[in-house]
Amino acid sequence: MSDPLAVIATFPGVQEAVDEARQSVDRLYRHRVLRRASPAVSTESSLRGARASAAIEGADVPLDALRRDEIHDPLVQGALRASAEMGRLGPTWRRAPRQVLARLHTVAAAGLAPEDALGRPRSEDDVSDPFGLGPAPDAKETAVRMDGLMDLLERPTKAPAIVLAAVVHAELAVLRPFGVVDGVVARSAERLTLVEYGLDPKSLVAVEVGHHELPYAEALRSYLSGTPEGVAQWVQHCASAVSLGVRETTAICEAMQRG
């Protein structure tokens, strides 16, 4: 199969969901506030995205407290560091995705994993299961599937960026290649893919907020079924997360417009 992502894009309901999300992003990019305040909107979106990503992992903290730098939970701080690191890693994502994932894990898992495990693929087969997905593939199978994922990132595809981002996110979440805070890495990689593959080049969309609002674990279990219907449900979930992320960013723009 020369372009498996393009096949996924043809699954029932996927194209419609992707088109709707794309249109919502296009509308956001026409917001007048972005003519003068795009960097500020991106910064606020990244903060809210990091908060939501940590909340999905079980560390739900108030946004105002986070903004005042009152939260010292290592998981929350790791999500913030991963969010901040994305801006520096973008140009490397297409040509060296494995290197980028290692760096994201290094900053996200600091204080949560031994130093010699930061950024390194796990060697253990028994890892945590925060979303009730069942046992992760063993380390050997995970390494094989990670090779396949890197190949997908590096080969040309006609599939929309949302489809690629959804597959990247799901594979990292279900494989748990590092064994600690893989979910934070997965959501960071999804956002990075949406940016670097053209859907959201200014990193405005708080897609992590969308995942937090939707039945995240249920959608991952649909993907894990491996059926066309299950994979389609996951991609539709990711498209909906983009649309909800656009809603969040639009609210940021409106607040800035009101002053």
mmCIF file of C-alpha atoms in Angstrom:
data_model
loop_
_atom_site.group_PDB
_atom_site.id
_atom_site.type_symbol
_atom_site.label_atom_id
_atom_site.label_comp_id
_atom_site.label_asym_id
_atom_site.label_seq_id
_atom_site.Cartn_x
_atom_site.Cartn_y
_atom_site.Cartn_z
ATOM 1 C CA MET A 1 0.000 0.000 0.000
ATOM 2 C CA SER A 2 1.865 3.076 -1.239
ATOM 3 C CA ASP A 3 -0.239 5.674 0.636
ATOM 4 C CA PRO A 4 -2.085 4.096 3.584
ATOM 5 C CA LEU A 5 -3.034 7.494 4.999
ATOM 6 C CA ALA A 6 -4.885 8.349 1.798
ATOM 7 C CA VAL A 7 -6.863 5.119 2.259
ATOM 8 C CA ILE A 8 -7.843 6.171 5.779
ATOM 9 C CA ALA A 9 -9.015 9.504 4.359
ATOM 10 C CA THR A 10 -11.589 7.602 2.280
ATOM 11 C CA PHE A 11 -13.175 5.822 5.261
ATOM 12 C CA PRO A 12 -16.841 6.753 5.797
ATOM 13 C CA GLY A 13 -17.319 10.101 7.539
ATOM 14 C CA VAL A 14 -13.639 11.068 7.541
ATOM 15 C CA GLN A 15 -13.585 13.497 4.613
ATOM 16 C CA GLU A 16 -16.671 15.330 5.857
ATOM 17 C CA ALA A 17 -15.226 15.723 9.355
ATOM 18 C CA VAL A 18 -11.861 16.859 7.992
ATOM 19 C CA ASP A 19 -13.512 19.400 5.674
ATOM 20 C CA GLU A 20 -15.559 20.842 8.518
ATOM 21 C CA ALA A 21 -12.461 21.210 10.697
ATOM 22 C CA ARG A 22 -10.501 22.780 7.848
ATOM 23 C CA GLN A 23 -13.245 25.336 7.291
ATOM 24 C CA SER A 24 -13.287 26.221 10.983
ATOM 25 C CA VAL A 25 -9.523 26.822 10.916
ATOM 26 C CA ASP A 26 -9.884 28.979 7.799
ATOM 27 C CA ARG A 27 -12.519 31.108 9.559
ATOM 28 C CA LEU A 28 -10.260 31.514 12.582
ATOM 29 C CA TYR A 29 -7.374 32.721 10.427
ATOM 30 C CA ARG A 30 -9.588 35.517 9.075
ATOM 31 C CA HIS A 31 -10.210 36.949 12.564
ATOM 32 C CA ARG A 32 -9.202 40.605 12.626
ATOM 33 C CA VAL A 33 -7.318 40.298 15.926
ATOM 34 C CA LEU A 34 -4.760 38.056 14.243
ATOM 35 C CA ARG A 35 -3.594 40.916 12.024
ATOM 36 C CA ARG A 36 -1.841 42.464 15.017
ATOM 37 C CA ALA A 37 -1.770 39.900 17.803
ATOM 38 C CA SER A 38 -1.118 36.505 16.241
ATOM 39 C CA PRO A 39 1.938 35.708 18.433
ATOM 40 C CA ALA A 40 0.057 36.596 21.620
ATOM 41 C CA VAL A 41 -2.886 34.419 20.592
ATOM 42 C CA SER A 42 -0.529 31.529 19.843
ATOM 43 C CA THR A 43 1.116 31.901 23.258
ATOM 44 C CA GLU A 44 -2.219 31.855 25.075
ATOM 45 C CA SER A 45 -3.427 28.924 22.970
ATOM 46 C CA SER A 46 -0.276 26.978 23.851
ATOM 47 C CA LEU A 47 -0.798 27.660 27.558
ATOM 48 C CA ARG A 48 -4.389 26.432 27.422
ATOM 49 C CA GLY A 49 -3.340 23.464 25.340
ATOM 50 C CA ALA A 50 -0.686 22.452 27.864
ATOM 51 C CA ARG A 51 -3.168 22.789 30.723
ATOM 52 C CA ALA A 52 -5.681 20.592 28.872
ATOM 53 C CA SER A 53 -3.046 17.983 28.012
ATOM 54 C CA ALA A 54 -2.048 17.698 31.669
ATOM 55 C CA ALA A 55 -5.716 17.516 32.682
ATOM 56 C CA ILE A 56 -6.258 14.556 30.351
ATOM 57 C CA GLU A 57 -3.464 12.803 32.276
ATOM 58 C CA GLY A 58 -5.209 13.548 35.571
ATOM 59 C CA ALA A 59 -3.524 16.803 36.634
ATOM 60 C CA ASP A 60 -6.343 19.324 36.234
ATOM 61 C CA VAL A 61 -5.342 22.756 37.533
ATOM 62 C CA PRO A 62 -6.938 26.229 37.282
ATOM 63 C CA LEU A 63 -5.794 28.267 34.301
ATOM 64 C CA ASP A 64 -5.363 31.422 36.393
ATOM 65 C CA ALA A 65 -3.099 29.610 38.856
ATOM 66 C CA LEU A 66 -1.066 28.289 35.951
ATOM 67 C CA ARG A 67 -0.771 31.770 34.497
ATOM 68 C CA ARG A 68 0.473 33.073 37.856
ATOM 69 C CA ASP A 69 3.109 30.295 37.944
ATOM 70 C CA GLU A 70 1.653 28.835 41.152
ATOM 71 C CA ILE A 71 1.534 25.226 39.964
ATOM 72 C CA HIS A 72 4.587 23.026 40.539
ATOM 73 C CA ASP A 73 3.125 19.620 39.718
ATOM 74 C CA PRO A 74 5.801 17.860 37.600
ATOM 75 C CA LEU A 75 3.253 16.561 35.089
ATOM 76 C CA VAL A 76 1.829 20.044 34.520
ATOM 77 C CA GLN A 77 5.297 21.540 34.286
ATOM 78 C CA GLY A 78 6.277 18.837 31.803
ATOM 79 C CA ALA A 79 3.272 19.633 29.608
ATOM 80 C CA LEU A 80 4.226 23.315 29.713
ATOM 81 C CA ARG A 81 7.817 22.563 28.750
ATOM 82 C CA ALA A 82 6.704 20.334 25.866
ATOM 83 C CA SER A 83 4.389 23.079 24.640
ATOM 84 C CA ALA A 84 7.167 25.655 24.773
ATOM 85 C CA GLU A 85 9.619 23.323 23.042
ATOM 86 C CA MET A 86 7.367 22.790 20.014
ATOM 87 C CA GLY A 87 8.221 26.178 18.537
ATOM 88 C CA ARG A 88 11.901 25.235 18.393
ATOM 89 C CA LEU A 89 11.332 21.725 17.072
ATOM 90 C CA GLY A 90 9.079 22.501 14.107
ATOM 91 C CA PRO A 91 11.741 22.676 11.386
ATOM 92 C CA THR A 92 13.171 19.319 12.538
ATOM 93 C CA TRP A 93 9.867 17.429 12.632
ATOM 94 C CA ARG A 94 9.735 16.478 8.947
ATOM 95 C CA ARG A 95 13.375 15.420 8.582
ATOM 96 C CA ALA A 96 14.126 13.886 11.997
ATOM 97 C CA PRO A 97 10.866 12.992 13.780
ATOM 98 C CA ARG A 98 12.503 10.439 16.074
ATOM 99 C CA GLN A 99 14.847 13.119 17.376
ATOM 100 C CA VAL A 100 11.903 15.441 18.017
ATOM 101 C CA LEU A 101 9.954 12.788 19.930
ATOM 102 C CA ALA A 102 12.988 12.069 22.087
ATOM 103 C CA ARG A 103 13.314 15.770 22.907
ATOM 104 C CA LEU A 104 9.607 16.129 23.686
ATOM 105 C CA HIS A 105 9.796 13.193 26.064
ATOM 106 C CA THR A 106 12.945 14.542 27.697
ATOM 107 C CA VAL A 107 11.284 17.830 28.613
ATOM 108 C CA ALA A 108 7.847 16.345 29.405
ATOM 109 C CA ALA A 109 9.057 13.513 31.637
ATOM 110 C CA ALA A 110 11.708 15.397 33.619
ATOM 111 C CA GLY A 111 11.016 14.728 37.290
ATOM 112 C CA LEU A 112 8.723 11.825 36.431
ATOM 113 C CA ALA A 113 11.197 9.330 34.971
ATOM 114 C CA PRO A 114 14.831 8.474 35.773
ATOM 115 C CA GLU A 115 17.290 10.730 33.977
ATOM 116 C CA ASP A 116 18.787 7.853 32.021
ATOM 117 C CA ALA A 117 15.302 7.015 30.663
ATOM 118 C CA LEU A 118 14.489 10.482 29.349
ATOM 119 C CA GLY A 119 14.055 10.463 25.583
ATOM 120 C CA ARG A 120 14.876 6.769 25.328
ATOM 121 C CA PRO A 121 12.570 4.021 24.005
ATOM 122 C CA ARG A 122 11.370 1.769 26.805
ATOM 123 C CA SER A 123 12.903 -1.665 27.244
ATOM 124 C CA GLU A 124 10.218 -2.872 29.661
ATOM 125 C CA ASP A 125 7.061 -4.576 28.435
ATOM 126 C CA ASP A 126 4.935 -3.734 31.464
ATOM 127 C CA VAL A 127 3.855 -0.074 31.343
ATOM 128 C CA SER A 128 1.025 1.926 32.888
ATOM 129 C CA ASP A 129 -2.389 2.096 31.247
ATOM 130 C CA PRO A 130 -3.893 5.487 32.156
ATOM 131 C CA PHE A 131 -6.754 5.260 29.650
ATOM 132 C CA GLY A 132 -7.795 1.642 30.060
ATOM 133 C CA LEU A 133 -6.536 0.573 26.627
ATOM 134 C CA GLY A 134 -5.207 -2.781 27.778
ATOM 135 C CA PRO A 135 -1.577 -3.945 27.756
ATOM 136 C CA ALA A 136 0.777 -2.051 25.469
ATOM 137 C CA PRO A 137 2.629 -3.982 22.758
ATOM 138 C CA ASP A 138 5.915 -5.373 24.023
ATOM 139 C CA ALA A 139 9.089 -3.376 23.517
ATOM 140 C CA LYS A 140 10.109 -5.306 20.397
ATOM 141 C CA GLU A 141 6.757 -4.879 18.635
ATOM 142 C CA THR A 142 6.646 -1.248 19.692
ATOM 143 C CA ALA A 143 10.032 -0.629 18.075
ATOM 144 C CA VAL A 144 8.806 -2.176 14.804
ATOM 145 C CA ARG A 145 5.635 -0.100 14.802
ATOM 146 C CA MET A 146 7.570 3.056 15.637
ATOM 147 C CA ASP A 147 9.734 2.404 12.565
ATOM 148 C CA GLY A 148 6.531 2.218 10.541
ATOM 149 C CA LEU A 149 5.273 5.473 12.032
ATOM 150 C CA MET A 150 8.528 7.248 11.206
ATOM 151 C CA ASP A 151 8.195 5.972 7.653
ATOM 152 C CA LEU A 152 4.680 7.423 7.416
ATOM 153 C CA LEU A 153 5.951 10.804 8.557
ATOM 154 C CA GLU A 154 8.740 10.843 6.014
ATOM 155 C CA ARG A 155 6.915 9.587 2.913
ATOM 156 C CA PRO A 156 4.702 11.751 0.674
ATOM 157 C CA THR A 157 0.962 11.430 1.171
ATOM 158 C CA LYS A 158 -2.158 12.897 -0.370
ATOM 159 C CA ALA A 159 -4.011 12.616 2.928
ATOM 160 C CA PRO A 160 -5.019 15.796 4.794
ATOM 161 C CA ALA A 161 -2.836 16.923 7.696
ATOM 162 C CA ILE A 162 -5.571 15.999 10.193
ATOM 163 C CA VAL A 163 -5.428 12.355 9.109
ATOM 164 C CA LEU A 164 -1.649 12.204 9.501
ATOM 165 C CA ALA A 165 -1.818 14.028 12.849
ATOM 166 C CA ALA A 166 -4.535 11.664 14.088
ATOM 167 C CA VAL A 167 -2.516 8.567 13.235
ATOM 168 C CA VAL A 168 0.656 9.999 14.803
ATOM 169 C CA HIS A 169 -1.260 10.843 17.974
ATOM 170 C CA ALA A 170 -3.001 7.484 18.236
ATOM 171 C CA GLU A 171 0.066 5.362 17.555
ATOM 172 C CA LEU A 172 2.093 7.152 20.208
ATOM 173 C CA ALA A 173 -0.768 6.944 22.698
ATOM 174 C CA VAL A 174 -1.418 3.227 22.223
ATOM 175 C CA LEU A 175 2.202 2.094 21.784
ATOM 176 C CA ARG A 176 3.436 4.080 24.797
ATOM 177 C CA PRO A 177 6.984 3.984 23.376
ATOM 178 C CA PHE A 178 8.604 5.700 26.372
ATOM 179 C CA GLY A 179 6.458 4.300 29.179
ATOM 180 C CA VAL A 180 5.918 7.630 30.976
ATOM 181 C CA VAL A 181 3.785 10.649 29.895
ATOM 182 C CA ASP A 182 3.393 9.213 26.398
ATOM 183 C CA GLY A 183 0.030 10.964 26.177
ATOM 184 C CA VAL A 184 1.620 14.399 26.559
ATOM 185 C CA VAL A 185 4.148 13.510 23.863
ATOM 186 C CA ALA A 186 1.380 12.178 21.596
ATOM 187 C CA ARG A 187 -0.707 15.338 21.833
ATOM 188 C CA SER A 188 2.346 17.546 21.337
ATOM 189 C CA ALA A 189 3.254 15.535 18.234
ATOM 190 C CA GLU A 190 -0.268 15.898 16.893
ATOM 191 C CA ARG A 191 -0.196 19.680 17.295
ATOM 192 C CA LEU A 192 3.261 19.826 15.752
ATOM 193 C CA THR A 193 1.997 17.834 12.758
ATOM 194 C CA LEU A 194 -0.960 20.175 12.264
ATOM 195 C CA VAL A 195 1.489 23.089 12.258
ATOM 196 C CA GLU A 196 4.246 21.656 10.090
ATOM 197 C CA TYR A 197 1.958 19.962 7.572
ATOM 198 C CA GLY A 198 0.050 23.133 6.821
ATOM 199 C CA LEU A 199 -3.294 23.094 8.607
ATOM 200 C CA ASP A 200 -2.330 25.505 11.392
ATOM 201 C CA PRO A 201 1.041 27.071 10.515
ATOM 202 C CA LYS A 202 0.844 29.712 13.278
ATOM 203 C CA SER A 203 -0.011 27.150 15.987
ATOM 204 C CA LEU A 204 -3.197 28.938 16.965
ATOM 205 C CA VAL A 205 -5.563 26.006 17.453
ATOM 206 C CA ALA A 206 -5.802 24.682 21.009
ATOM 207 C CA VAL A 207 -6.515 21.146 19.827
ATOM 208 C CA GLU A 208 -5.646 19.677 23.230
ATOM 209 C CA VAL A 209 -8.626 21.534 24.706
ATOM 210 C CA GLY A 210 -10.834 19.744 22.207
ATOM 211 C CA HIS A 211 -9.462 16.358 23.265
ATOM 212 C CA HIS A 212 -10.123 17.229 26.901
ATOM 213 C CA GLU A 213 -13.753 18.084 26.172
ATOM 214 C CA LEU A 214 -14.412 14.927 24.150
ATOM 215 C CA PRO A 215 -14.492 11.236 25.245
ATOM 216 C CA TYR A 216 -10.775 10.791 24.653
ATOM 217 C CA ALA A 217 -10.181 7.258 25.970
ATOM 218 C CA GLU A 218 -13.268 5.943 24.212
ATOM 219 C CA ALA A 219 -12.040 7.330 20.889
ATOM 220 C CA LEU A 220 -8.593 5.771 21.390
ATOM 221 C CA ARG A 221 -10.219 2.414 22.066
ATOM 222 C CA SER A 222 -12.083 2.781 18.765
ATOM 223 C CA TYR A 223 -8.746 3.268 16.995
ATOM 224 C CA LEU A 224 -7.293 0.305 18.821
ATOM 225 C CA SER A 225 -9.980 -1.948 17.333
ATOM 226 C CA GLY A 226 -8.115 -1.680 14.021
ATOM 227 C CA THR A 227 -11.318 -1.749 11.993
ATOM 228 C CA PRO A 228 -12.030 0.867 9.301
ATOM 229 C CA GLU A 229 -15.002 2.023 11.383
ATOM 230 C CA GLY A 230 -12.910 2.335 14.539
ATOM 231 C CA VAL A 231 -10.069 4.181 12.838
ATOM 232 C CA ALA A 232 -12.597 6.485 11.145
ATOM 233 C CA GLN A 233 -14.179 7.255 14.526
ATOM 234 C CA TRP A 234 -10.779 8.244 15.904
ATOM 235 C CA VAL A 235 -10.011 10.548 12.963
ATOM 236 C CA GLN A 236 -13.460 12.106 13.294
ATOM 237 C CA HIS A 237 -12.750 12.615 17.000
ATOM 238 C CA CYS A 238 -9.497 14.402 16.129
ATOM 239 C CA ALA A 239 -11.272 16.583 13.554
ATOM 240 C CA SER A 240 -13.843 17.499 16.210
ATOM 241 C CA ALA A 241 -10.995 18.309 18.618
ATOM 242 C CA VAL A 242 -9.608 20.716 16.036
ATOM 243 C CA SER A 243 -12.994 22.411 15.678
ATOM 244 C CA LEU A 244 -13.351 22.718 19.466
ATOM 245 C CA GLY A 245 -9.778 24.022 19.629
ATOM 246 C CA VAL A 246 -10.739 26.672 17.092
ATOM 247 C CA ARG A 247 -13.674 27.642 19.312
ATOM 248 C CA GLU A 248 -11.269 28.059 22.244
ATOM 249 C CA THR A 249 -8.876 30.193 20.210
ATOM 250 C CA THR A 250 -11.718 32.288 18.850
ATOM 251 C CA ALA A 251 -12.690 33.023 22.460
ATOM 252 C CA ILE A 252 -9.096 34.170 23.064
ATOM 253 C CA CYS A 253 -9.330 36.484 20.059
ATOM 254 C CA GLU A 254 -12.673 37.890 21.196
ATOM 255 C CA ALA A 255 -11.313 38.579 24.675
ATOM 256 C CA MET A 256 -8.324 40.412 23.205
ATOM 257 C CA GLN A 257 -10.601 42.396 20.935
ATOM 258 C CA ARG A 258 -12.668 43.557 23.921
ATOM 259 C CA GLY A 259 -9.429 44.578 25.622
#
